[in-house]
Short mmCIF file of C-alpha atoms in Angstrom, two decimals:
data_model
loop_
_atom_site.label_atom_id
_atom_site.label_comp_id
_atom_site.label_asym_id
_atom_site.label_seq_id
_atom_site.Cartn_x
_atom_site.Cartn_y
_atom_site.Cartn_z
CA UNK A 27 28.74 15.11 65.55
CA UNK A 28 31.93 13.19 66.02
CA UNK A 29 35.30 13.29 64.26
CA UNK A 30 34.92 9.69 63.20
CA UNK A 31 32.25 7.66 61.47
CA UNK A 32 31.50 3.95 61.59
CA UNK A 33 31.24 2.86 57.99
CA UNK A 34 27.89 1.29 57.11
CA UNK A 35 27.20 -0.38 53.80
CA UNK A 36 25.49 2.12 51.51
CA UNK A 37 22.00 1.38 50.27
CA UNK A 38 20.63 2.04 46.84
CA UNK A 39 17.59 4.29 46.92
CA UNK A 40 14.69 3.34 44.65
CA UNK A 41 11.78 5.27 43.10
CA UNK A 42 9.24 3.38 45.22
CA UNK A 43 10.85 4.93 48.34
CA UNK A 44 10.83 8.36 46.71
CA UNK A 45 7.08 7.98 46.15
CA UNK A 46 6.44 8.10 49.89
CA UNK A 47 7.04 11.83 49.64
CA UNK A 48 4.66 12.41 46.73
CA UNK A 49 0.84 12.57 46.50
CA UNK A 50 0.53 10.21 43.53
CA UNK A 51 1.20 6.49 43.09
CA UNK A 52 2.76 5.83 39.68
CA UNK A 53 6.38 6.75 38.92
CA UNK A 54 7.53 8.39 35.70
CA UNK A 55 10.87 9.51 34.24
CA UNK A 56 10.85 12.65 36.44
CA UNK A 57 10.67 10.51 39.58
CA UNK A 58 13.49 8.31 38.30
CA UNK A 59 15.63 11.37 37.68
CA UNK A 60 15.12 12.74 41.19
CA UNK A 61 15.74 9.32 42.73
CA UNK A 62 19.13 9.49 41.02
CA UNK A 63 19.75 12.87 42.62
CA UNK A 64 18.73 11.44 46.00
CA UNK A 65 21.35 8.69 45.62
CA UNK A 66 24.04 11.30 44.98
CA UNK A 67 23.01 13.31 48.05
CA UNK A 68 22.84 10.15 50.13
CA UNK A 69 26.41 9.25 49.15
CA UNK A 70 27.67 12.69 50.22
CA UNK A 71 25.85 12.40 53.55
CA UNK A 72 27.05 8.81 54.02
CA UNK A 73 30.66 9.81 53.45
CA UNK A 74 30.46 12.94 55.60
CA UNK A 75 31.17 13.40 59.29
CA UNK A 76 27.46 13.67 60.02
CA UNK A 77 27.40 10.69 62.34
CA UNK A 78 23.72 9.75 62.25
CA UNK A 79 21.84 6.49 61.70
CA UNK A 80 21.64 5.37 58.10
CA UNK A 81 17.83 5.38 57.97
CA UNK A 82 17.89 9.03 58.96
CA UNK A 83 20.47 9.85 56.28
CA UNK A 84 18.15 8.22 53.73
CA UNK A 85 15.26 10.40 54.93
CA UNK A 86 17.46 13.49 54.76
CA UNK A 87 18.61 12.63 51.23
CA UNK A 88 15.01 12.36 50.05
CA UNK A 89 14.03 15.58 51.86
CA UNK A 90 16.86 17.59 50.31
CA UNK A 91 16.01 16.16 46.90
CA UNK A 92 12.34 17.10 47.33
CA UNK A 93 13.46 20.65 48.22
CA UNK A 94 15.54 20.75 45.01
CA UNK A 95 12.52 19.47 43.07
CA UNK A 96 10.36 22.18 44.65
CA UNK A 97 12.75 24.95 43.56
CA UNK A 98 13.11 23.54 40.05
CA UNK A 99 9.35 23.01 39.67
CA UNK A 100 8.54 26.48 41.04
CA UNK A 101 5.95 25.10 43.46
CA UNK A 102 6.98 27.80 45.97
CA UNK A 103 7.03 25.77 49.19
CA UNK A 104 10.52 26.95 50.09
CA UNK A 105 9.95 30.47 48.79
CA UNK A 106 6.91 30.69 51.07
CA UNK A 107 9.03 29.76 54.08
CA UNK A 108 11.85 32.20 53.31
CA UNK A 109 9.28 34.92 52.62
CA UNK A 110 7.68 34.34 56.02
CA UNK A 111 11.14 34.39 57.61
CA UNK A 112 11.77 37.79 56.06
CA UNK A 113 8.41 39.08 57.27
CA UNK A 114 8.95 37.86 60.82
CA UNK A 115 12.71 38.18 61.33
CA UNK A 116 13.88 40.60 58.64
CA UNK A 117 15.93 38.01 56.74
CA UNK A 118 15.04 35.12 54.44
CA UNK A 119 17.01 32.71 56.63
CA UNK A 120 18.18 32.78 60.24
CA UNK A 121 21.85 32.31 61.22
CA UNK A 122 23.58 33.09 57.92
CA UNK A 123 24.52 36.46 56.46
CA UNK A 124 22.88 36.61 53.04
CA UNK A 125 24.61 38.83 50.54
CA UNK A 126 23.63 39.95 47.06
CA UNK A 127 24.31 36.46 45.71
CA UNK A 128 21.37 34.90 47.57
CA UNK A 129 18.52 34.31 45.09
CA UNK A 130 15.10 33.45 46.62
CA UNK A 131 13.87 31.55 43.53
CA UNK A 132 17.03 29.48 43.04
CA UNK A 133 19.11 27.06 45.09
CA UNK A 134 21.55 28.56 47.58
CA UNK A 135 24.25 27.00 49.73
CA UNK A 136 22.70 28.61 52.81
CA UNK A 137 19.39 26.91 52.03
CA UNK A 138 21.07 23.51 52.02
CA UNK A 139 22.93 24.31 55.21
CA UNK A 140 19.78 25.42 57.02
CA UNK A 141 17.83 22.37 55.87
CA UNK A 142 20.54 19.96 57.06
CA UNK A 143 20.58 21.78 60.40
CA UNK A 144 16.78 21.60 60.63
CA UNK A 145 16.57 17.89 59.78
CA UNK A 146 19.32 17.00 62.22
CA UNK A 147 17.74 19.12 64.94
CA UNK A 148 14.45 17.33 64.23
CA UNK A 149 16.18 13.99 64.76
CA UNK A 150 17.82 15.13 68.01
CA UNK A 151 14.65 16.74 69.35
CA UNK A 152 15.35 18.50 72.63
CA UNK A 153 18.34 16.35 73.55
CA UNK A 154 20.89 18.85 72.26
CA UNK A 155 21.15 22.02 70.23
CA UNK A 156 23.24 21.79 67.08
CA UNK A 157 25.30 24.81 66.19
CA UNK A 158 24.07 25.85 62.72
CA UNK A 159 27.68 26.72 61.79
CA UNK A 160 29.01 23.25 62.60
CA UNK A 161 31.94 22.45 60.24
CA UNK A 162 30.67 18.96 59.36
CA UNK A 163 27.29 20.40 58.48
CA UNK A 164 28.89 23.17 56.41
CA UNK A 165 31.11 20.70 54.54
CA UNK A 166 28.21 18.43 53.59
CA UNK A 167 26.10 21.43 52.54
CA UNK A 168 28.88 22.76 50.30
CA UNK A 169 29.33 19.40 48.55
CA UNK A 170 25.59 18.90 48.04
CA UNK A 171 25.17 22.45 46.75
CA UNK A 172 28.04 22.05 44.26
CA UNK A 173 26.53 18.80 42.98
CA UNK A 174 23.08 20.36 42.62
CA UNK A 175 24.55 23.32 40.73
CA UNK A 176 25.77 20.81 38.14
CA UNK A 177 22.24 19.36 37.95
CA UNK A 178 20.39 22.67 37.96
CA UNK A 179 20.12 23.30 34.21
CA UNK A 180 19.14 19.71 33.39
CA UNK A 181 16.68 19.02 36.23
CA UNK A 182 13.09 18.57 34.97
CA UNK A 183 10.06 20.23 36.45
CA UNK A 184 7.54 17.92 38.10
CA UNK A 185 4.24 18.81 36.48
CA UNK A 186 2.27 16.63 38.89
CA UNK A 187 3.60 18.56 41.88
CA UNK A 188 2.83 21.79 40.03
CA UNK A 189 -0.74 20.55 39.64
CA UNK A 190 -0.94 19.58 43.31
CA UNK A 191 -0.06 23.10 44.48
CA UNK A 192 -1.57 24.87 41.47
CA UNK A 193 -5.11 25.98 40.70
CA UNK A 194 -7.46 24.73 43.42
CA UNK A 195 -11.13 23.94 42.79
CA UNK A 196 -12.22 23.19 46.37
CA UNK A 197 -15.61 24.66 47.19
CA UNK A 198 -17.21 25.19 50.61
CA UNK A 199 -18.63 21.64 50.53
CA UNK A 200 -15.31 19.94 49.70
CA UNK A 201 -14.01 19.66 53.25
CA UNK A 202 -12.95 16.02 52.99
CA UNK A 203 -11.10 16.51 49.69
CA UNK A 204 -9.31 19.51 51.19
CA UNK A 205 -8.52 17.54 54.35
CA UNK A 206 -6.96 14.72 52.30
CA UNK A 207 -4.63 17.21 50.63
CA UNK A 208 -3.81 18.79 54.00
CA UNK A 209 -3.08 15.40 55.60
CA UNK A 210 -0.64 14.56 52.82
CA UNK A 211 1.07 17.92 53.18
CA UNK A 212 1.25 17.57 56.96
CA UNK A 213 2.97 14.18 56.88
CA UNK A 214 4.72 13.87 53.54
CA UNK A 215 5.91 17.26 52.36
CA UNK A 216 9.70 17.59 52.78
CA UNK A 217 8.91 20.70 54.78
CA UNK A 218 7.34 18.68 57.61
CA UNK A 219 9.55 15.72 58.49
CA UNK A 220 9.01 16.39 62.19
CA UNK A 221 5.32 15.48 61.83
CA UNK A 222 6.19 12.07 60.39
CA UNK A 223 8.49 11.39 63.33
CA UNK A 224 5.92 12.56 65.87
CA UNK A 225 3.24 10.28 64.42
CA UNK A 226 5.67 7.35 64.42
CA UNK A 227 6.42 7.95 68.12
CA UNK A 228 2.72 8.23 68.95
CA UNK A 229 1.92 5.07 67.02
CA UNK A 230 4.62 3.13 68.87
CA UNK A 231 3.06 4.20 72.16
CA UNK A 232 -0.46 3.43 70.92
CA UNK A 233 0.54 -0.07 69.82
CA UNK A 234 2.11 -0.76 73.21
CA UNK A 235 -1.08 0.35 74.96
CA UNK A 236 -3.54 -1.35 72.59
CA UNK A 237 -1.82 -4.70 72.06
CA UNK A 238 -3.50 -6.59 69.20
CA UNK A 239 -6.57 -4.35 68.92
CA UNK A 240 -5.94 -3.40 65.28
CA UNK A 241 -9.32 -1.73 64.82
CA UNK A 242 -8.71 0.60 67.77
CA UNK A 243 -5.20 1.39 66.56
CA UNK A 244 -6.50 2.22 63.07
CA UNK A 245 -9.30 4.43 64.41
CA UNK A 246 -7.13 6.39 66.85
CA UNK A 247 -4.22 6.80 64.42
CA UNK A 248 -6.57 8.29 61.82
CA UNK A 249 -7.97 10.66 64.43
CA UNK A 250 -4.46 11.72 65.43
CA UNK A 251 -3.53 12.58 61.85
CA UNK A 252 -6.68 14.56 61.06
CA UNK A 253 -6.42 16.57 64.27
CA UNK A 254 -2.66 17.14 64.11
CA UNK A 255 -3.05 18.38 60.52
CA UNK A 256 -5.21 21.25 61.73
CA UNK A 257 -3.83 21.93 65.21
CA UNK A 258 -0.19 20.86 65.58
CA UNK A 259 2.36 23.67 65.59
CA UNK A 260 5.54 21.62 65.42
CA UNK A 261 6.15 23.02 61.94
CA UNK A 262 8.72 25.68 61.12
CA UNK A 263 7.76 29.11 62.49
CA UNK A 264 5.17 27.32 64.69
CA UNK A 265 2.44 27.68 62.05
CA UNK A 266 -0.09 24.89 61.57
CA UNK A 267 -0.04 22.83 58.38
CA UNK A 268 -3.36 24.45 57.41
CA UNK A 269 -1.77 27.90 57.72
CA UNK A 270 1.28 26.86 55.70
CA UNK A 271 -0.79 25.25 52.96
CA UNK A 272 -2.95 28.38 52.62
CA UNK A 273 0.18 30.54 52.20
CA UNK A 274 1.71 28.14 49.66
CA UNK A 275 -1.51 27.92 47.62
CA UNK A 276 -1.66 31.72 47.53
CA UNK A 277 1.95 31.88 46.30
CA UNK A 278 0.96 29.47 43.53
CA UNK A 279 -1.56 31.95 42.15
CA UNK A 280 -4.75 30.90 43.94
CA UNK A 281 -7.25 33.55 44.87
CA UNK A 282 -9.10 33.41 48.17
CA UNK A 283 -10.82 30.11 48.88
CA UNK A 284 -12.37 28.17 51.77
CA UNK A 285 -8.87 26.98 52.74
CA UNK A 286 -7.90 30.56 53.68
CA UNK A 287 -9.89 30.91 56.89
CA UNK A 288 -9.78 27.43 58.37
CA UNK A 289 -10.42 27.53 62.12
CA UNK A 290 -9.63 24.49 64.25
CA UNK A 291 -11.48 24.23 67.55
CA UNK A 292 -9.86 22.26 70.34
CA UNK A 293 -11.38 19.41 72.30
CA UNK A 294 -14.77 20.43 73.75
CA UNK A 295 -18.09 19.07 74.97
CA UNK A 296 -21.29 20.17 73.25
CA UNK A 297 -25.04 19.86 73.66
CA UNK A 298 -27.33 19.45 70.67
CA UNK A 299 -29.77 22.38 70.78
CA UNK A 300 -31.70 21.72 67.58
CA UNK A 301 -31.20 20.31 64.10
CA UNK A 302 -32.50 20.67 60.57
CA UNK A 303 -31.94 18.81 57.32
CA UNK A 304 -28.31 19.90 56.94
CA UNK A 305 -27.00 20.91 60.37
CA UNK A 306 -26.73 19.96 64.01
CA UNK A 307 -26.84 23.17 66.06
CA UNK A 308 -24.80 22.63 69.21
CA UNK A 309 -23.73 24.80 72.13
CA UNK A 310 -20.26 24.46 73.63
CA UNK A 311 -20.37 23.66 77.34
CA UNK A 312 -16.77 24.64 78.19
CA UNK A 313 -14.87 27.87 77.65
CA UNK A 314 -16.67 30.44 75.51
CA UNK A 315 -20.36 29.52 75.32
CA UNK A 316 -21.14 29.62 71.62
CA UNK A 317 -23.48 27.93 69.14
CA UNK A 318 -21.96 25.96 66.26
CA UNK A 319 -23.70 24.87 63.06
CA UNK A 320 -22.16 21.45 62.37
CA UNK A 321 -22.56 19.83 58.96
CA UNK A 322 -24.48 16.57 59.28
CA UNK A 323 -22.46 15.22 56.34
CA UNK A 324 -19.39 15.17 58.59
CA UNK A 325 -20.96 12.96 61.29
CA UNK A 326 -21.10 9.18 61.14
CA UNK A 327 -24.61 8.06 60.19
CA UNK A 328 -24.98 5.66 63.12
CA UNK A 329 -24.02 8.40 65.57
CA UNK A 330 -26.25 10.90 63.80
CA UNK A 331 -29.30 8.72 64.52
CA UNK A 332 -28.59 9.04 68.25
CA UNK A 333 -28.90 12.85 68.29
CA UNK A 334 -31.93 14.19 70.17
CA UNK A 335 -32.50 17.95 70.16
CA UNK A 336 -32.20 19.50 73.59
CA UNK A 337 -30.68 16.35 75.10
CA UNK A 338 -27.68 14.78 73.37
CA UNK A 339 -24.24 15.70 74.71
CA UNK A 340 -21.11 14.82 72.77
CA UNK A 341 -17.37 15.39 72.83
CA UNK A 342 -15.31 16.04 69.71
CA UNK A 343 -13.13 18.52 67.81
CA UNK A 344 -14.55 20.80 65.13
CA UNK A 345 -13.05 22.54 62.12
CA UNK A 346 -14.56 25.61 60.48
CA UNK A 347 -14.28 25.34 56.71
CA UNK A 348 -16.31 27.17 54.07
CA UNK A 349 -18.34 29.05 56.67
CA UNK A 350 -19.61 25.92 58.48
CA UNK A 351 -18.24 23.60 61.15
CA UNK A 352 -17.27 20.03 60.37
CA UNK A 353 -16.83 17.23 62.89
CA UNK A 354 -13.18 16.12 62.77
CA UNK A 355 -11.72 12.91 64.19
CA UNK A 356 -13.32 10.91 66.99
CA UNK A 357 -16.71 11.66 68.52
CA UNK A 358 -17.98 10.38 71.86
CA UNK A 359 -21.70 10.58 72.73
CA UNK A 360 -22.74 10.72 76.38
CA UNK A 361 -24.31 7.62 77.83
CA UNK A 362 -26.80 8.20 80.66
CA UNK A 363 -24.81 5.79 82.83
CA UNK A 364 -21.72 8.02 82.64
CA UNK A 365 -23.19 11.26 84.03
CA UNK A 366 -20.70 11.64 86.88
CA UNK A 367 -17.73 11.05 84.58
CA UNK A 368 -19.00 13.59 82.06
CA UNK A 369 -19.62 16.20 84.75
CA UNK A 370 -16.01 15.73 85.87
CA UNK A 371 -14.78 16.11 82.29
CA UNK A 372 -16.83 19.30 81.84
CA UNK A 373 -15.37 20.83 85.00
CA UNK A 374 -11.81 19.93 83.99
CA UNK A 375 -12.23 21.28 80.45
CA UNK A 376 -13.80 24.48 81.78
CA UNK A 377 -10.77 25.16 83.98
CA UNK A 378 -8.41 24.32 81.11
CA UNK A 379 -10.09 26.62 78.60
CA UNK A 380 -10.84 29.62 80.82
CA UNK A 381 -7.65 29.70 82.97
CA UNK A 382 -9.72 31.36 85.73
CA UNK A 383 -7.67 29.84 88.56
CA UNK A 384 -4.36 30.64 86.88
CA UNK A 385 -5.38 34.24 86.20
CA UNK A 386 -6.35 34.73 89.83
CA UNK A 387 -3.00 33.31 90.97
CA UNK A 388 -1.17 35.59 88.55
CA UNK A 389 -2.96 38.69 89.84
CA UNK A 390 -2.24 37.70 93.45
CA UNK A 391 1.42 37.10 92.61
CA UNK A 392 1.92 40.43 90.84
CA UNK A 393 0.28 42.36 93.69
CA UNK A 394 2.38 40.55 96.29
CA UNK A 395 5.60 41.13 94.34
CA UNK A 396 4.94 44.83 93.79
CA UNK A 397 4.61 44.35 90.02
CA UNK A 398 7.74 42.21 89.59
CA UNK A 399 7.43 39.11 87.41
CA UNK A 400 10.22 37.23 89.19
CA UNK A 401 10.87 36.85 92.91
CA UNK A 402 14.15 35.32 94.11
CA UNK A 403 14.29 33.44 97.41
CA UNK A 404 17.23 32.05 99.38
CA UNK A 405 15.46 29.41 101.42
CA UNK A 406 12.34 27.32 101.85
CA UNK A 407 11.33 29.71 104.67
CA UNK A 408 11.52 32.75 102.35
CA UNK A 409 9.46 30.89 99.78
CA UNK A 410 6.81 30.05 102.36
CA UNK A 411 6.81 33.64 103.64
CA UNK A 412 6.10 35.01 100.16
CA UNK A 413 3.35 32.49 99.40
CA UNK A 414 1.62 32.58 102.77
CA UNK A 415 2.22 36.08 104.12
CA UNK A 416 2.50 38.20 100.98
CA UNK A 417 0.18 36.28 98.63
CA UNK A 418 -2.06 35.41 101.60
CA UNK A 419 -2.30 31.77 100.58
CA UNK A 420 -3.15 29.28 103.27
CA UNK A 421 -0.46 26.64 103.63
CA UNK A 422 -1.57 23.09 102.90
CA UNK A 423 -0.24 20.90 105.73
CA UNK A 424 0.48 18.15 103.21
CA UNK A 425 2.40 20.42 100.83
CA UNK A 426 6.19 20.07 100.96
CA UNK A 427 8.01 23.01 99.40
CA UNK A 428 11.24 22.18 97.53
CA UNK A 429 14.61 22.54 99.22
CA UNK A 430 16.45 25.67 98.10
CA UNK A 431 20.16 25.11 97.49
CA UNK A 432 23.05 27.51 97.16
CA UNK A 433 21.94 28.64 93.68
CA UNK A 434 18.56 29.82 95.00
CA UNK A 435 15.08 29.61 93.55
CA UNK A 436 12.82 31.90 91.55
CA UNK A 437 9.07 32.29 91.94
CA UNK A 438 6.93 33.45 89.04
CA UNK A 439 3.37 33.21 87.74
CA UNK A 440 1.66 33.10 84.35
CA UNK A 441 -2.00 33.95 83.63
CA UNK A 442 -2.10 30.81 81.48
CA UNK A 443 -0.33 28.26 83.67
CA UNK A 444 -0.37 29.69 87.20
CA UNK A 445 2.41 29.59 89.79
CA UNK A 446 5.87 28.23 88.97
CA UNK A 447 8.91 27.58 91.13
CA UNK A 448 12.14 27.70 89.11
CA UNK A 449 14.96 25.66 90.63
CA UNK A 450 17.26 25.20 87.63
CA UNK A 451 19.81 27.72 86.42
CA UNK A 452 18.51 30.61 88.53
CA UNK A 453 22.13 31.79 88.70
CA UNK A 454 21.98 32.47 84.93
CA UNK A 455 19.43 35.26 85.32
CA UNK A 456 20.90 38.74 85.39
CA UNK A 457 18.82 40.98 87.63
CA UNK A 458 19.63 43.43 90.43
CA UNK A 459 17.10 41.44 92.49
CA UNK A 460 18.94 38.14 91.96
CA UNK A 461 21.68 37.56 94.57
CA UNK A 462 22.54 34.22 92.91
CA UNK A 463 23.55 35.60 89.50
CA UNK A 464 26.85 34.08 88.35
CA UNK A 465 28.20 35.39 85.05
CA UNK A 466 30.41 32.35 84.49
CA UNK A 467 27.48 29.96 84.96
CA UNK A 468 25.31 32.18 82.76
CA UNK A 469 27.80 32.01 79.90
CA UNK A 470 27.56 28.22 80.04
CA UNK A 471 23.87 27.59 80.65
CA UNK A 472 21.71 30.69 80.05
CA UNK A 473 20.97 29.54 76.47
CA UNK A 474 18.79 26.79 77.97
CA UNK A 475 16.05 29.35 78.65
CA UNK A 476 15.94 30.15 74.92
CA UNK A 477 15.90 26.60 73.53
CA UNK A 478 14.37 24.38 76.23
CA UNK A 479 10.58 24.73 76.58
CA UNK A 480 10.66 22.63 79.76
CA UNK A 481 12.60 25.34 81.55
CA UNK A 482 9.94 28.05 81.78
CA UNK A 483 6.48 28.88 80.33
CA UNK A 484 6.74 30.64 76.97
CA UNK A 485 5.09 33.90 78.05
CA UNK A 486 7.43 34.18 81.04
CA UNK A 487 10.43 33.42 78.84
CA UNK A 488 9.37 36.35 76.63
CA UNK A 489 9.24 38.63 79.68
CA UNK A 490 12.64 37.38 80.83
CA UNK A 491 14.14 38.07 77.41
CA UNK A 492 12.47 41.45 76.89
CA UNK A 493 13.66 42.69 80.26
CA UNK A 494 17.26 41.91 79.27
CA UNK A 495 17.77 39.27 81.95
CA UNK A 496 19.60 36.79 79.69
CA UNK A 497 22.46 38.95 78.34
CA UNK A 498 25.05 36.16 78.62
CA UNK A 499 23.10 33.50 76.68
CA UNK A 500 25.32 32.00 73.96
CA UNK A 501 25.68 28.92 71.81
CA UNK A 502 28.90 26.96 72.10
CA UNK A 503 30.99 27.94 69.07
CA UNK A 504 34.39 27.01 67.70
CA UNK A 505 34.79 30.74 67.03
CA UNK A 506 34.64 31.56 70.73
CA UNK A 507 32.15 32.86 73.26
CA UNK A 508 31.58 36.30 71.70
CA UNK A 509 30.69 34.79 68.35
CA UNK A 510 28.44 32.18 69.96
CA UNK A 511 26.73 34.92 71.95
CA UNK A 512 26.06 36.99 68.84
CA UNK A 513 24.75 33.90 67.01
CA UNK A 514 22.19 33.21 69.72
CA UNK A 515 21.28 36.80 70.59
CA UNK A 516 20.76 37.78 66.94
CA UNK A 517 18.52 34.76 66.35
CA UNK A 518 16.83 34.44 69.73
CA UNK A 519 13.31 35.00 68.39
CA UNK A 520 13.77 32.32 65.75
CA UNK A 521 15.26 29.89 68.27
CA UNK A 522 12.44 30.36 70.78
CA UNK A 523 9.78 30.05 68.05
CA UNK A 524 11.51 26.91 66.82
CA UNK A 525 12.00 25.11 70.14
CA UNK A 526 8.93 26.28 72.06
CA UNK A 527 6.65 25.78 69.02
CA UNK A 528 5.04 29.11 69.81
CA UNK A 529 5.31 32.67 68.53
CA UNK A 530 4.65 36.13 69.91
CA UNK A 531 1.81 37.07 67.60
CA UNK A 532 -0.24 34.14 68.92
CA UNK A 533 1.14 33.29 72.35
CA UNK A 534 2.27 36.54 73.93
CA UNK A 535 -1.02 38.38 73.76
CA UNK A 536 -2.74 37.78 77.11
CA UNK A 537 -4.17 41.19 78.12
CA UNK A 538 -3.75 40.44 81.84
CA UNK A 539 -0.02 39.81 81.41
CA UNK A 540 0.44 42.80 79.10
CA UNK A 541 -1.27 45.03 81.66
CA UNK A 542 1.65 44.48 84.05
CA UNK A 543 4.45 45.02 81.52
#
């Protein structure tokens, strides 16, 4: 954010644009009212020192308005998020000290401030980390909150959004109706702007690769959406959209339903074992060998005719819904001419899903290091000595180890991703084993390990943090280093969940790694 802003002609926002963020097509007086609120928010953002592109400010205005509509309409999307924050982190919001004047079922200035931070961080991606206490952000949040306070008593509830999140009638056979609701939530709920941006980026790449093949673009884009809706964890708190929707539906008074225990299976290759009137029974060929009962209703009729019991192999993604598995997205059936290619794919998927090679490397590393997760080396020769003499790995004559500079290198291994050589910011790691540790450098750059998932595998970051090896990590703050350090250290779990798109309860559970802790 800069101290100046190039003035761009303001737009007028219209109800038809507001409808993009709603699961119905026709506008009514409620939509016109909230479009008016969006114009007021947009003006505040436009006049602020938040120096972003105008299209993004329009998106942010609509998102903040949809949040306001959610609170007014008591559809509990935001309350679900703050409740999960409290469960995971002990507070309804990260960053800000919430006193007795924070009301979970009303609008709060801190809510607006967090949402502006989140939307701006979404726009920046991993390019930079925005300080959540930034003065320009705080100023815009204060003005928007004051304006919304004036609107609070007059704002109408949106009965159609209440119906959307209200009593659900989906049964175990209503997978496609449920999936349509989930796809809307994944892409169009104000909660999930990052998913809209990701799809846009993927579509740009797809169009460049596919040229004028509109049919292919349409088919692949649909497959991306249906699979992302179940599997992507770019959302807040790294939960999938299916997990968020289940929590929100519960907070809207729904009892248990088939949406509660949705299980998304990743890409796999299967063999049709047998079939009956309703199901294809298939065995997975990669990872855990397991039989799946797949609803025939979920498979394209032309493809279904090609299935031969005991013979047909196919590749797809499955979703468990209502006690049965449903084919989701694209399906590829093996052609006899492609046997070699399929065998290669099976071998690659097997290695990916089982991590056998990586686990073996991890065990070898931990034994060679004497149980230490991180080994620091001063030179290429030391690196080679550890790998070849201590780990007993045979040197590949074609392998060129990286040059080790004055800041050293760090060797480490993960049971999920294997061996890693860390060359960046090794001098930020505080350990009695690290001769390269530099407190001054650590104050400047150690935060990168917390917020940059390209720095280090998530499970090894968790070990690094838990062993107290990043004590200097701090955000840059106008209030000085100590304040910036407290801001990052107090919110480190949230930051790592947010930027790595992972969380401890799902991604720091490998028994082989835990055995060595």
